[in-house]
Coordinates of C-alpha atoms in Angstrom, one line a residue:
M1 CA 6.6 27.8 50.6
A2 CA 9.9 25.5 50.1
A3 CA 12.0 28.4 51.1
E4 CA 9.6 29.6 54.2
D5 CA 10.2 25.7 55.1
E6 CA 14.0 25.4 54.5
G7 CA 14.2 28.7 56.5
L8 CA 12.2 27.0 59.6
T9 CA 14.7 23.9 59.6
G10 CA 18.0 23.4 61.5
P11 CA 21.2 22.5 60.0
D12 CA 20.3 18.7 60.3
G13 CA 17.0 19.4 58.7
V14 CA 14.9 18.7 61.8
R15 CA 12.1 21.4 62.1
P16 CA 12.7 23.2 65.9
A17 CA 10.4 22.7 68.5
P18 CA 7.9 25.8 68.6
E19 CA 8.8 28.4 71.4
P20 CA 6.2 28.7 74.2
Q21 CA 3.5 31.3 73.0
A22 CA 1.9 33.7 75.2
D23 CA -1.8 32.7 76.0
A24 CA -3.7 34.8 73.2
C25 CA -7.0 34.9 75.2
P26 CA -5.8 35.1 79.1
A27 CA -8.3 34.7 81.5
P28 CA -11.0 37.5 82.3
L29 CA -9.6 39.8 85.2
E30 CA -12.6 38.7 86.8
E31 CA -11.5 34.9 86.9
R32 CA -7.9 36.2 88.2
R33 CA -9.1 37.9 91.2
P34 CA -8.9 36.3 94.5
E35 CA -12.0 34.9 96.3
P36 CA -14.1 37.8 97.8
R37 CA -13.8 37.6 101.6
S38 CA -17.2 37.8 103.9
V39 CA -18.0 40.9 105.4
P40 CA -17.0 39.7 108.9
E41 CA -13.4 38.6 107.7
L42 CA -12.8 41.8 106.2
L43 CA -14.1 43.6 109.4
L44 CA -12.2 41.4 112.1
G45 CA -8.9 42.5 110.4
R46 CA -9.3 46.2 111.1
P47 CA -10.8 46.2 114.9
P48 CA -12.1 49.6 115.9
M49 CA -10.3 52.0 117.7
A50 CA -7.0 49.8 117.8
R51 CA -4.9 53.1 118.3
P52 CA -3.8 55.4 121.3
L53 CA -6.8 57.7 122.2
P54 CA -7.4 60.6 124.2
S55 CA -8.7 60.1 128.2
F56 CA -11.7 61.9 129.5
D57 CA -12.1 62.4 133.3
P58 CA -15.8 63.1 133.5
E59 CA -15.4 64.6 137.4
A60 CA -13.6 67.4 135.6
A61 CA -16.3 68.0 133.1
P62 CA -17.9 71.3 133.1
A63 CA -21.4 71.8 134.6
D64 CA -23.0 72.3 131.6
P65 CA -22.6 70.4 128.1
G66 CA -22.2 73.2 125.6
P67 CA -18.6 74.6 126.6
L68 CA -17.4 70.7 126.7
F69 CA -18.6 70.6 123.3
V70 CA -16.9 73.3 121.7
D71 CA -13.7 72.2 123.8
W72 CA -14.1 68.9 122.0
L73 CA -14.7 70.4 118.7
A74 CA -11.6 72.7 119.0
T75 CA -9.8 69.3 119.9
A76 CA -11.0 67.5 116.7
L77 CA -9.8 70.7 114.9
D78 CA -6.5 70.7 116.2
A79 CA -6.2 66.9 115.7
G80 CA -6.7 67.1 111.8
V81 CA -10.2 65.3 111.9
L82 CA -11.6 65.5 108.4
D83 CA -14.6 67.3 108.2
P84 CA -15.4 67.8 112.1
Q85 CA -18.2 69.9 111.5
A86 CA -20.2 66.8 110.0
F87 CA -23.1 65.4 111.6
T88 CA -25.7 63.1 111.5
L89 CA -29.5 64.1 111.9
S90 CA -31.9 62.1 112.7
T91 CA -35.6 62.7 112.1
V92 CA -39.0 60.6 111.7
D93 CA -41.4 61.2 109.4
A94 CA -45.3 61.6 109.2
D95 CA -45.5 57.4 109.8
G96 CA -43.0 57.4 112.5
M97 CA -40.5 56.0 110.3
P98 CA -36.6 57.1 111.2
D99 CA -34.7 59.2 108.9
A100 CA -30.9 60.2 108.8
R101 CA -28.7 62.4 106.8
V102 CA -25.3 64.2 107.3
L103 CA -25.3 67.7 107.7
V104 CA -23.0 70.3 108.5
L105 CA -22.9 72.5 111.8
R106 CA -23.2 76.2 111.4
D107 CA -22.9 77.3 114.7
V108 CA -23.3 76.3 118.6
D109 CA -25.0 78.6 121.3
A110 CA -22.8 77.1 124.0
A111 CA -24.9 78.9 127.0
G112 CA -28.3 78.0 125.8
T113 CA -26.9 74.7 124.7
G114 CA -28.1 74.7 121.2
W115 CA -26.8 73.5 117.6
N116 CA -27.5 75.5 114.7
F117 CA -27.7 74.1 111.2
S118 CA -29.6 74.9 107.8
A119 CA -31.8 73.1 105.6
A120 CA -34.5 73.7 102.5
A121 CA -37.6 74.0 104.2
D122 CA -39.4 72.0 101.5
S123 CA -36.9 68.8 101.8
P124 CA -37.6 65.9 103.2
K125 CA -35.9 66.7 106.4
G126 CA -37.8 70.2 106.4
R127 CA -41.0 68.7 106.1
Q128 CA -40.3 66.1 108.8
L129 CA -39.2 68.6 111.1
A130 CA -42.2 70.9 110.5
H131 CA -44.5 67.9 111.3
H132 CA -42.3 66.7 114.6
P133 CA -40.1 69.4 115.4
A134 CA -37.7 67.3 117.3
A135 CA -34.5 65.4 116.3
A136 CA -31.3 63.8 117.4
L137 CA -27.8 64.8 116.6
T138 CA -24.7 62.6 116.4
V139 CA -21.1 63.4 115.8
Y140 CA -18.3 60.9 115.7
W141 CA -14.2 62.0 115.3
P142 CA -12.5 58.5 114.5
Q143 CA -9.3 59.8 115.1
L144 CA -10.1 60.7 118.9
G145 CA -12.7 58.0 119.1
R146 CA -15.2 60.4 120.3
Q147 CA -19.1 60.4 120.0
V148 CA -21.5 63.0 120.9
R149 CA -25.4 62.4 120.8
V150 CA -27.7 65.1 121.2
R151 CA -31.6 65.0 121.8
G152 CA -34.0 67.5 121.8
S153 CA -36.5 70.1 120.5
V154 CA -36.0 72.1 117.2
E155 CA -36.8 75.4 116.4
R156 CA -36.9 77.3 113.1
A157 CA -35.3 80.9 112.8
A158 CA -36.9 83.9 111.3
D159 CA -36.4 84.7 107.7
L160 CA -34.3 87.3 108.4
V161 CA -31.8 84.6 110.4
A162 CA -32.2 82.5 107.5
A163 CA -31.3 85.1 104.9
A164 CA -28.1 86.2 107.1
E165 CA -26.9 82.8 107.3
F166 CA -27.3 82.3 103.5
A167 CA -24.9 85.4 102.6
T168 CA -22.1 83.5 104.5
R169 CA -22.4 80.3 102.5
S170 CA -19.7 79.6 99.7
P171 CA -20.6 80.8 96.2
A172 CA -20.9 76.7 95.5
A173 CA -23.3 76.1 98.3
R174 CA -25.5 79.1 97.6
V175 CA -25.9 78.0 93.9
G176 CA -26.8 74.3 94.9
A177 CA -29.5 76.0 97.0
L178 CA -30.7 77.9 94.4
V179 CA -30.9 75.1 92.4
G180 CA -33.7 73.5 95.0
R181 CA -35.8 70.4 94.1
Q182 CA -33.3 68.4 96.6
S183 CA -34.3 64.8 96.8
E184 CA -36.6 64.8 93.7
P185 CA -36.2 62.5 91.2
L186 CA -33.5 63.1 88.5
G187 CA -33.5 62.1 85.0
A188 CA -29.8 62.7 84.4
L189 CA -26.9 64.6 85.6
E190 CA -26.9 66.9 82.5
E191 CA -30.2 68.2 83.8
Y192 CA -28.6 69.0 86.9
D193 CA -25.9 70.5 85.0
E194 CA -28.0 72.9 83.1
A195 CA -30.0 74.0 86.3
V196 CA -26.6 75.0 88.1
A197 CA -25.6 76.8 85.1
V198 CA -29.1 78.6 85.5
A199 CA -28.5 79.3 89.2
R200 CA -25.0 80.3 88.6
R201 CA -26.3 83.6 86.2
R202 CA -28.6 84.3 88.7
L203 CA -26.4 84.5 91.8
E204 CA -24.1 86.5 89.6
A205 CA -26.8 88.9 88.0
T206 CA -28.2 89.1 92.0
P207 CA -25.8 88.3 94.6
D208 CA -28.2 89.1 97.5
A209 CA -30.4 86.3 96.0
V210 CA -31.7 83.8 98.8
A211 CA -32.8 80.5 97.8
P212 CA -36.9 79.9 98.6
G213 CA -37.5 78.1 101.6
H214 CA -33.9 78.4 103.1
A215 CA -34.4 77.8 107.0
V216 CA -32.0 77.9 109.5
Y217 CA -32.8 75.6 112.5
T218 CA -31.8 75.2 116.1
L219 CA -32.0 71.9 118.0
W220 CA -32.0 72.7 121.8
A221 CA -30.8 70.1 123.6
H222 CA -33.0 68.1 126.3
E223 CA -30.2 65.4 126.7
V224 CA -26.4 65.3 125.5
E225 CA -24.2 62.5 126.1
F226 CA -20.1 62.6 125.5
W227 CA -18.5 58.9 124.5
Q228 CA -14.8 58.5 125.0
G229 CA -13.6 55.2 123.2
D230 CA -11.2 52.9 124.6
A231 CA -9.2 50.1 122.7
Q232 CA -9.8 47.9 125.8
R233 CA -13.4 48.7 125.7
R234 CA -13.1 50.8 128.9
H235 CA -15.5 53.8 127.4
V236 CA -16.4 56.7 129.2
R237 CA -20.1 57.9 129.2
L238 CA -21.3 61.0 130.5
R239 CA -24.9 62.1 130.0
Y240 CA -26.1 65.5 130.7
T241 CA -29.8 66.1 131.2
R242 CA -31.7 69.5 131.1
T243 CA -33.6 69.8 134.5
G244 CA -34.9 73.3 134.0
P245 CA -36.5 75.1 130.7
V246 CA -34.8 75.4 127.4
R247 CA -32.0 77.7 127.2
T248 CA -31.4 77.7 130.8
P249 CA -28.1 76.3 132.6
E250 CA -29.5 73.8 134.5
W251 CA -28.4 70.2 134.1
S252 CA -28.0 66.9 136.1
R253 CA -25.0 64.5 135.2
T254 CA -25.0 60.7 134.8
L255 CA -22.1 58.5 134.5
L256 CA -23.2 55.7 132.4
W257 CA -22.4 52.0 131.9
P258 CA -20.4 51.3 128.8

């Protein structure tokens, strides 16, 4: 120990002061994070639609809502809006409770003003539509500040139509549909991976396979509202209301207060 002590002393025999050491036990990461802000504080710093947005002249809108929707959809695609074909489908269950989920738009019947989408007939939404064949559809394109709301009756297409639509889907989408059991409890992700492997082998062996219960639906609009947002809250809302039978081009137009 004498040699070690000698090596730690200075020329005058005085032991030097120890150098500051790094904290061997730094504060946990959670303790060093800033205090979380409240939700209002988070949102007030990011006001909605605080950006240049397109204009919308309701006087120049077409007589039918179908062509206007197709025009707005094309504009969203040209503007680079992410997933412009995604929409929220709202339904009600047997108890009258509302339900909603995001789906993918498959087609639009602009002349008859019908929105086409697909779903599993035995899924919650499929069962809800079978019990109450009416729904609401909502699209929002953030970059443009544009929203479209559709309400109407829902009609299921023939199985041959559903089979033809199924063939147009991507391989991953077809495999997922063949797995089925949508919204049922899942014990572990590994179970799903095993079911996907089985479905993929089935699709490879039978490329024309169609998932049981795959259905195509059309929401025939009774009302369609086009909403153009404005940073100064001078939103423009134009509502179309069908005045004739479904699939006929008979509509009235009403400008709404923001």
